[in-house]
Coordinates of C-alpha atoms and ligand atoms in Angstrom, one line a residue:
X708 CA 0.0 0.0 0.0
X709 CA 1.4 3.4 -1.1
X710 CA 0.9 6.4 0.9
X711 CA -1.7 7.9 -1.1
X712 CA -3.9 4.5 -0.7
X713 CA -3.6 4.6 3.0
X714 CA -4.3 8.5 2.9
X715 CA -7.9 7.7 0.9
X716 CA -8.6 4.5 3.2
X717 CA -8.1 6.9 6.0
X718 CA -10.5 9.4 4.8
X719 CA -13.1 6.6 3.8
X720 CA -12.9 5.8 7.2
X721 CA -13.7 8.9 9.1
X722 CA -16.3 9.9 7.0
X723 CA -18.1 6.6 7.3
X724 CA -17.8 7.0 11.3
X725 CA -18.8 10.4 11.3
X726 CA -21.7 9.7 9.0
X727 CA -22.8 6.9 10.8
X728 CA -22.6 8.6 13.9
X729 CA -24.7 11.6 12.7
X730 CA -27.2 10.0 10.4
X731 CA -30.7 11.2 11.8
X732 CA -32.9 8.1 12.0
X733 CA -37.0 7.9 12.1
X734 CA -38.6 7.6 15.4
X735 CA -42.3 7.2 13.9
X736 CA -43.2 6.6 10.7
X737 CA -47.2 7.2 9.5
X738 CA -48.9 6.3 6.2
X739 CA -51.4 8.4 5.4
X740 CA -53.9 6.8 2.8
X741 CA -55.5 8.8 -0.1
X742 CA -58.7 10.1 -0.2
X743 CA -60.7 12.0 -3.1
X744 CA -59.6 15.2 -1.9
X745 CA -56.0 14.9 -0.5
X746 CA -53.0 12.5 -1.5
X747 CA -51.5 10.0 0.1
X748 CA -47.8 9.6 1.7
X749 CA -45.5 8.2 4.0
X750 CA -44.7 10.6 7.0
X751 CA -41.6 10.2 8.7
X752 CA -40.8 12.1 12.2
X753 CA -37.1 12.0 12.9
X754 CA -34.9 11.8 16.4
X755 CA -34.1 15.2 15.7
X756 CA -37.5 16.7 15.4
X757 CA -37.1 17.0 11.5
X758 CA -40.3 15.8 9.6
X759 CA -40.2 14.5 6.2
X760 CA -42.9 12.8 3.7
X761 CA -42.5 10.5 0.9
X762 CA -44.2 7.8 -1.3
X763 CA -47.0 10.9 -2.2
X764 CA -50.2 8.6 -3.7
X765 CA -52.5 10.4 -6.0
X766 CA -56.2 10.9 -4.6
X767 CA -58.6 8.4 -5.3
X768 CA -61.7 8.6 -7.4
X769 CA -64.8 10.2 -6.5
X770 CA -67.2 7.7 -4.8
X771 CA -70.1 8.7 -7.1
X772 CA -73.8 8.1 -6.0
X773 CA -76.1 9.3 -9.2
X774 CA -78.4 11.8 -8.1
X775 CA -81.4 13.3 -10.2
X776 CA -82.1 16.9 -9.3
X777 CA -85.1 18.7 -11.3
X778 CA -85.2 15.8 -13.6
X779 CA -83.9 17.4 -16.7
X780 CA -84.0 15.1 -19.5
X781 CA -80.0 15.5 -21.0
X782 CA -78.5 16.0 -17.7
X783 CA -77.5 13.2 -15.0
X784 CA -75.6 14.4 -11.5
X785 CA -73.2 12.4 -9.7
X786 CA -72.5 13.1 -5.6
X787 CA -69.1 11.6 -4.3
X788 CA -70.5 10.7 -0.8
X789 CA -67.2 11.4 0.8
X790 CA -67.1 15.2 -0.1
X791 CA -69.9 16.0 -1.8
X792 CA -68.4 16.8 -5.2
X793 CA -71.3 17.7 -7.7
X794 CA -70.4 16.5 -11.1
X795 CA -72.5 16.6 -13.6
X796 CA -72.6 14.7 -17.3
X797 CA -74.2 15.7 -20.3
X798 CA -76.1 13.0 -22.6
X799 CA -74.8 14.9 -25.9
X800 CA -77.2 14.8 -28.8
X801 CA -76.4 16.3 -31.9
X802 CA -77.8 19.3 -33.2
X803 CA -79.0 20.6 -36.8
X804 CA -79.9 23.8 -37.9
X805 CA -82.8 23.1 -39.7
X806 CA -85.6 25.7 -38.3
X807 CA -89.2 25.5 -39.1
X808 CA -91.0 28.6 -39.1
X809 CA -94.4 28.5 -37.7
X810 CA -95.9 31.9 -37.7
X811 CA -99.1 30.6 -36.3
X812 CA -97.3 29.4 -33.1
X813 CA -97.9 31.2 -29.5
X814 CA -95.4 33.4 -29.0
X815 CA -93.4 32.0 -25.4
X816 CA -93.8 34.3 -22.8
X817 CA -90.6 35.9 -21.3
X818 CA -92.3 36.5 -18.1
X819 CA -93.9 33.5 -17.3
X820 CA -91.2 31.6 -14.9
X821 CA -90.7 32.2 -11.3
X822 CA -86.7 32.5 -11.8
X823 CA -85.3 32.2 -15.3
X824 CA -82.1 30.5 -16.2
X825 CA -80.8 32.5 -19.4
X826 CA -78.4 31.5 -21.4
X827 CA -76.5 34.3 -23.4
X828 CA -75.5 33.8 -27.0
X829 CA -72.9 35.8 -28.6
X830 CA -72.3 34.4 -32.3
X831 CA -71.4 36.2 -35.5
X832 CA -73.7 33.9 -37.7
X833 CA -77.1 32.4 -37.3
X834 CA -76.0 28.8 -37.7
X835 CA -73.9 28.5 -34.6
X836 CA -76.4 31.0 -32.4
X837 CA -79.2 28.5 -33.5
X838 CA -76.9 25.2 -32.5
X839 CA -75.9 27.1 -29.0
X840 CA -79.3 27.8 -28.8
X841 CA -80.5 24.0 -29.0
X842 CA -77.7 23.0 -26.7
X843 CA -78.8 25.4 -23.7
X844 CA -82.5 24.3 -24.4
X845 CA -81.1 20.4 -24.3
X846 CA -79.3 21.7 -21.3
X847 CA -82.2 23.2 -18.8
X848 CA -81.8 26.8 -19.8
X849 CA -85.7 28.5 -19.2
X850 CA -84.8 31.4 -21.9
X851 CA -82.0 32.7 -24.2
X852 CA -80.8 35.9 -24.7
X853 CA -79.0 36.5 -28.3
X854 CA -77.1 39.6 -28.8
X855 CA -78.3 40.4 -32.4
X856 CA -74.7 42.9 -32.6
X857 CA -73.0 40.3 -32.1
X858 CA -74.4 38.6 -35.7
X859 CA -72.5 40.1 -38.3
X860 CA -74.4 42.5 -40.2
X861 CA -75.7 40.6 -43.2
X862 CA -77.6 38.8 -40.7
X863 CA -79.6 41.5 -39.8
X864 CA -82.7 40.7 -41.9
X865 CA -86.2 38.9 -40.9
X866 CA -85.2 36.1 -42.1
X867 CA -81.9 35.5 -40.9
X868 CA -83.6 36.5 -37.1
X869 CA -86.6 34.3 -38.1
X870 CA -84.6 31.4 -38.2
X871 CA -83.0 32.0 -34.9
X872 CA -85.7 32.8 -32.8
X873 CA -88.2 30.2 -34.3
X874 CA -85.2 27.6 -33.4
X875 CA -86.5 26.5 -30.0
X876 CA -89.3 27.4 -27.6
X877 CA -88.1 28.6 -25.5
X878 CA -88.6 32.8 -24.9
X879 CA -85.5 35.1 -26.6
X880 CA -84.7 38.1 -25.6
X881 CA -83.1 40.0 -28.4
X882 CA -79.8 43.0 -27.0
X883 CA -78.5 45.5 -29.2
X884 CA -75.8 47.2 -27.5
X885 CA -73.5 48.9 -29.6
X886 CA -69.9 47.3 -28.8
X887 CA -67.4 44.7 -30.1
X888 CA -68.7 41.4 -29.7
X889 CA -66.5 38.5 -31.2
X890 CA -64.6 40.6 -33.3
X891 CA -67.9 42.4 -35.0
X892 CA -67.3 46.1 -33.9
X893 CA -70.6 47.7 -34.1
X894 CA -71.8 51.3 -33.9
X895 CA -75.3 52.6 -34.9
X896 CA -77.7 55.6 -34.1
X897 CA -80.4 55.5 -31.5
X898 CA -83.0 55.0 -34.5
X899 CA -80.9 52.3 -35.6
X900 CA -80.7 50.7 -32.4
X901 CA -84.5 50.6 -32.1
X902 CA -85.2 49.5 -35.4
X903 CA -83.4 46.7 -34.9
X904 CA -85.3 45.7 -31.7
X905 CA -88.5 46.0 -33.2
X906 CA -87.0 44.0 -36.2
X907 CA -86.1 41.5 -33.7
X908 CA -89.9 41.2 -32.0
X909 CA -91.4 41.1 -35.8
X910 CA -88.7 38.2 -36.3
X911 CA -90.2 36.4 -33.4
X912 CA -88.2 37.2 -30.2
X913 CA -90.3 37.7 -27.5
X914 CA -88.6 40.6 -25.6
X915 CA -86.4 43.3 -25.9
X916 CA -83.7 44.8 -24.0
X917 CA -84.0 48.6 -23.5
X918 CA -81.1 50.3 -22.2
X919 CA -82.0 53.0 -20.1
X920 CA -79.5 55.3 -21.6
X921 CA -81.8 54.6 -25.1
X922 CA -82.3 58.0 -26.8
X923 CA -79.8 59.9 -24.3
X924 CA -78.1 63.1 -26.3
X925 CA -75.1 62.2 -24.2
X926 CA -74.8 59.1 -22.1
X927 CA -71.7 60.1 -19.7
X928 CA -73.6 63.6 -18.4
X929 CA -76.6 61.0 -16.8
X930 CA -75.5 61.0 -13.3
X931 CA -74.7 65.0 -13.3
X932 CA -78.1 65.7 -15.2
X933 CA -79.7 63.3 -12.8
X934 CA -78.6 65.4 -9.8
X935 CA -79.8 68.1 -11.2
X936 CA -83.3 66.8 -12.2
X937 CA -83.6 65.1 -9.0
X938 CA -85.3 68.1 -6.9
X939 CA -88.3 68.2 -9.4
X940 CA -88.9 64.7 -8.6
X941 CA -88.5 64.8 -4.7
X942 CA -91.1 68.0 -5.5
X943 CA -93.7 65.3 -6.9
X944 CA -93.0 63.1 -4.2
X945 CA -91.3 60.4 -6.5
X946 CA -88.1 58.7 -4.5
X947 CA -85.1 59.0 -6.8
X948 CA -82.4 58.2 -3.7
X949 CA -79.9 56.3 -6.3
X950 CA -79.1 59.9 -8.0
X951 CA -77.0 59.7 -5.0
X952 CA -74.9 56.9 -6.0
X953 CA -74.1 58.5 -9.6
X954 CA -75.5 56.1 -10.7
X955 CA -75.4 55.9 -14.8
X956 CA -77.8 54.5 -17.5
X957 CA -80.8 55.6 -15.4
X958 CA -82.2 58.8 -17.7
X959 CA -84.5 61.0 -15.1
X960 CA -84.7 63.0 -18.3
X961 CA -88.5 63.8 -19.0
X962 CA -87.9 64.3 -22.8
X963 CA -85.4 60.9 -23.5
X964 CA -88.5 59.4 -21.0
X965 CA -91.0 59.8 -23.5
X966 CA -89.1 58.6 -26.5
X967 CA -88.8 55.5 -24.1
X968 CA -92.1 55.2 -23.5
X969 CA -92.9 55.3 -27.3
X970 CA -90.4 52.7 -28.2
X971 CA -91.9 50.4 -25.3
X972 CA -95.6 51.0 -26.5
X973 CA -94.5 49.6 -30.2
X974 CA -92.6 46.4 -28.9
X975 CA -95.3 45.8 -26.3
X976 CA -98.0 46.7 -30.2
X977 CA -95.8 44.0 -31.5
X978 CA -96.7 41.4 -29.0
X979 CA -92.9 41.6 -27.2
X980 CA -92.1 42.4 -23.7
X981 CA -89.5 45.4 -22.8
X982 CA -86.6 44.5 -20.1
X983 CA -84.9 47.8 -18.7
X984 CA -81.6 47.3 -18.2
X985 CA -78.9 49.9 -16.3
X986 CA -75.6 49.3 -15.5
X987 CA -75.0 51.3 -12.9
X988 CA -71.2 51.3 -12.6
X989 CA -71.5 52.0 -8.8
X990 CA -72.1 50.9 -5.2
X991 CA -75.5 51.0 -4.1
X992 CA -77.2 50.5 -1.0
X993 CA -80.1 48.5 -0.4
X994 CA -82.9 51.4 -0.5
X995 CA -81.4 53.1 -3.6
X996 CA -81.7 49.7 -5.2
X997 CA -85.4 49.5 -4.6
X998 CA -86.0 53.4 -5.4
X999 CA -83.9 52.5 -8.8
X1000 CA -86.3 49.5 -9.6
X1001 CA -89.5 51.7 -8.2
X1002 CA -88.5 54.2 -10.7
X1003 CA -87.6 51.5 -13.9
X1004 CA -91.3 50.1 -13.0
X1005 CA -92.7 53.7 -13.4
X1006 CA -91.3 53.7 -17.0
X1007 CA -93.6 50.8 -18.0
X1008 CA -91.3 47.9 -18.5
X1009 CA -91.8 44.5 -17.7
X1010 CA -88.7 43.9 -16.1
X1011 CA -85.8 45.9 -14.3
X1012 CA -82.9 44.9 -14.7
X1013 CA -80.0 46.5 -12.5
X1014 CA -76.3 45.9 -12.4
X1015 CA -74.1 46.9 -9.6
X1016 CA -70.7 47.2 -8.9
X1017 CA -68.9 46.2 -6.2
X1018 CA -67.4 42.3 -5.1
X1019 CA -67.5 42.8 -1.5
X1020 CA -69.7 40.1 0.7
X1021 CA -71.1 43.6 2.0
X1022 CA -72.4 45.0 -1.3
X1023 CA -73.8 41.6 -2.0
X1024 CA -75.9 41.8 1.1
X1025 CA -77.4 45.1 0.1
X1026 CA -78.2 43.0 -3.4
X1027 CA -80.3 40.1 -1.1
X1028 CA -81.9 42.7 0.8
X1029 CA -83.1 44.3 -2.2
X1030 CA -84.2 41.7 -4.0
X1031 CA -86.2 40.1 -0.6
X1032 CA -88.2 44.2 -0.6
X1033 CA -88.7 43.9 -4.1
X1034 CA -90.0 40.9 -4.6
X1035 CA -92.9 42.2 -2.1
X1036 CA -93.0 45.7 -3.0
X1037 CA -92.3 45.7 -7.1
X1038 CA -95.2 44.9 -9.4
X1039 CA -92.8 43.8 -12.3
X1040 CA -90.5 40.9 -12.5
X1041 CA -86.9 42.5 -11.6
X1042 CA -83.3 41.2 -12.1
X1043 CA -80.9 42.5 -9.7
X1044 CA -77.4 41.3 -9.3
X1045 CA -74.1 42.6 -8.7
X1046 CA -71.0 41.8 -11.1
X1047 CA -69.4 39.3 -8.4
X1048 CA -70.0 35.5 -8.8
X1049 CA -71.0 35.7 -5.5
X1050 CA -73.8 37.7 -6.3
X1051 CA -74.6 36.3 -9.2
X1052 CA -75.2 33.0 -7.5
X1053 CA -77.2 34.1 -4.3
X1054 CA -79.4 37.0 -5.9
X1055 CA -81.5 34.2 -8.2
X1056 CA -82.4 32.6 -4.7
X1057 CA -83.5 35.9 -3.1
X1058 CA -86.3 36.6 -5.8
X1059 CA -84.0 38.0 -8.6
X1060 CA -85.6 37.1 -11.8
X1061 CA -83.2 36.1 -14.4
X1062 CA -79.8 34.0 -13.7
X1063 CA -77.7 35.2 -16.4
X1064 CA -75.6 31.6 -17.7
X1065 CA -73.1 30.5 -20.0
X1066 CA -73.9 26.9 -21.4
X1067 CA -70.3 26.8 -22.5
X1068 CA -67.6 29.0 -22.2
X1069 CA -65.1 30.5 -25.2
X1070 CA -63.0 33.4 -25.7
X1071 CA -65.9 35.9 -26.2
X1072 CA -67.6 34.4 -23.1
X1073 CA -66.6 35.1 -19.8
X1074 CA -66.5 33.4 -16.8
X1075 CA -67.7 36.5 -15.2
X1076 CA -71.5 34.6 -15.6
X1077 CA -72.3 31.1 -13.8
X1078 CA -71.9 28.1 -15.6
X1079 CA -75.5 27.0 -16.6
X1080 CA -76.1 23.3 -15.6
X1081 CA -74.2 24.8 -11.8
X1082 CA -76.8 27.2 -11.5
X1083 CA -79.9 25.0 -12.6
X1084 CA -78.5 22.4 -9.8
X1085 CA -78.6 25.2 -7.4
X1086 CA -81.5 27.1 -8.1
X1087 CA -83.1 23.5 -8.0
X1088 CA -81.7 22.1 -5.0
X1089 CA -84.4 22.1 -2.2
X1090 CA -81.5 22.5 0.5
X1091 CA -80.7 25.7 -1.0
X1092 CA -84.0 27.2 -1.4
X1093 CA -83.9 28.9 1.8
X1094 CA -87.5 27.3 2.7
X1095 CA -86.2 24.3 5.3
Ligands
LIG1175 ZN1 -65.0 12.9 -3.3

């Protein structure tokens, strides 16, 4: 042996002892099985205190118990019974475009639920609105709601809209917001905007959408020309509290009122039903939510629709309590949410009207709205109903 080999068999040596002495070892060792919601591993609790986990499991499968909620023909529910995961499958048909048009049919009412699962339909052409359409219907949806802008513009003909709103049987409600909707950048003149509407009810959808910004001369000045139109209201005894919130696309104007009014006595001529809609853009408590809906009912609508800003679980408590007067004190069907999920959700169960849904989600659809088969189960569940 050469004095570099003893040197190397000398090192080997103390490092062996001194690993051997200082090698932690496991006082307890634990295996912890998998469950559906958590994985599994092997925890190991050292004589030094140090804690370590290895051999990690994947979960396990659901344990699935079939459940039938509502009985919706085209939907089946599954329950895990170990943590109540709702999953929920789809019994895919196919779907053709072919539409008969009976004009002799009864026009659905848009009214006529107690809460209304909508599903909303933004397509550029009539064949893929009209096969989204059937889908939502196959789906549980109560009524859909097709934004006609969002059709490009050769489709905006009575025969084109014929076709989709004779498609199912459901009640449509036609929008016509000027915006960019799936890459279709539209613009178009009050006049415009109402023709198209009516062209819409004379088409066959059965309501309308009616911003309440519709025939404004300018649409940003609403919550300072509110303010200042608010004392001749107060003066006829009329409460007009949400002027206090700035809130926009609410018109107190008496002139753009009357043009309103007009345009609602020709869609309700035409056999259609007018929904108000105002996106606030602000906070609002839960009395100027009821004087805003008070005052939308004065117009003559048959729904209010009101949009409010705001996520916290604060603002969506002034939404509940709303909805809960309203649904005692308002005449008309109403649709009050905020722009939280949260809201979203709960404000269906408190009386709000429509539950505005997305059967299935793509770029132009957000996942700001509720998935639609999620909120049927909901609004469907008796444990949720708030009656037990
Ligand atoms: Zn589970």
């Amino acid at each position: 042996m050469d004095k570099k080999s003893i040197f190397l068999t000398l090192i080997t040596s103390l490092s062996l002892f001194a690993c051997s002495s200082k090698v932690p070892y496991d006082v307890e060792v634990k295996v912890i099985e998998p469950t559906c919601i958590s994985e599994g591993y092997t925890e190991h609790i050292q004589n030094d205190g140090y804690v370590y986990r290895d051999n990690i499991v994947p979960k396990s499968e659901h344990h699935y118990q079939d459940l039938t909620i509502g009985g919706d023909d085209g939907i089946v529910y599954h329950i895990c019974d170990v943590c109540g995961y709702l999953q929920y499958d789809f019994i895919e048909q196919t779907f053709d475009t072919n539409v008969d048009i009976d004009l002799n049919r009864e026009k659905p009412v848009f009214t006529d639920h107690s809460v209304m699962p909508v599903s909303m339909i933004l397509e550029n052409n009539p064949d893929d609105a009209i096969i989204k359409i059937r889908k939502s219907e196959a789906h549980g949806a109560k009524g859909i709601m097709v934004y006609i802008t969002a059709l490009n513009r050769e489709y905006w003909n009575i025969n084109d809209l014929q076709r989709i709103m004779y498609c199912t049987n459901l009640p449509v409600l036609a929008i016509a917001y000027n915006g960019n909707f799936v890459g279709n950048s539209v613009n178009q003149s009050w006049e415009d905007f109402a023709s198209l509407l009516k062209l819409s009810v004379k088409a066959g959808a059965c309501a309308v959408d009616m911003p309440g910004y519709l025939f404004t001369p300018n649409y940003d000045d609403i919550p300072t020309q509110n303010t200042n139109l608010k004392p001749t209201y107060v003066a006829e005894g009329v409460d007009v509290s949400f002027v206090d919130a700035k809130a926009k696309e609410i018109s107190l104007d008496k002139t753009v009122i009357a043009k309103q009014q007009q345009f609602i006595s020709e869609i309700h001529g035409l056999g259609g039903e007018v929904l108000y809609s105002a996106h606030v853009g602000v906070q609002m408590d839960c009395s100027q939510i009821v004087s805003a809906a008070k005052f939308i009912q004065s117009v003559g609508v048959d729904v209010a629709k009101i949009v409010l800003s705001g996520s916290s679980k604060e603002t969506v408590i002034e939404h509940l309590k709303a909805c809960m007067i309203l649904e005692n004190e308002l005449d008309i069907k109403f649709s009050v949410h905020g722009q939280s999920t949260l809201s979203r959700l709960m404000c269906p169960m408190f009386g709000s009207y429509i539950a505005f849904c997305v059967d299935e989600y793509t770029d132009s659809e957000t996942n700001i709205q509720i998935d639609l088969a999620t909120m049927i189960a909901i609004l469907e569940s008796p444990e949720l109903s708030g009656n037990h």
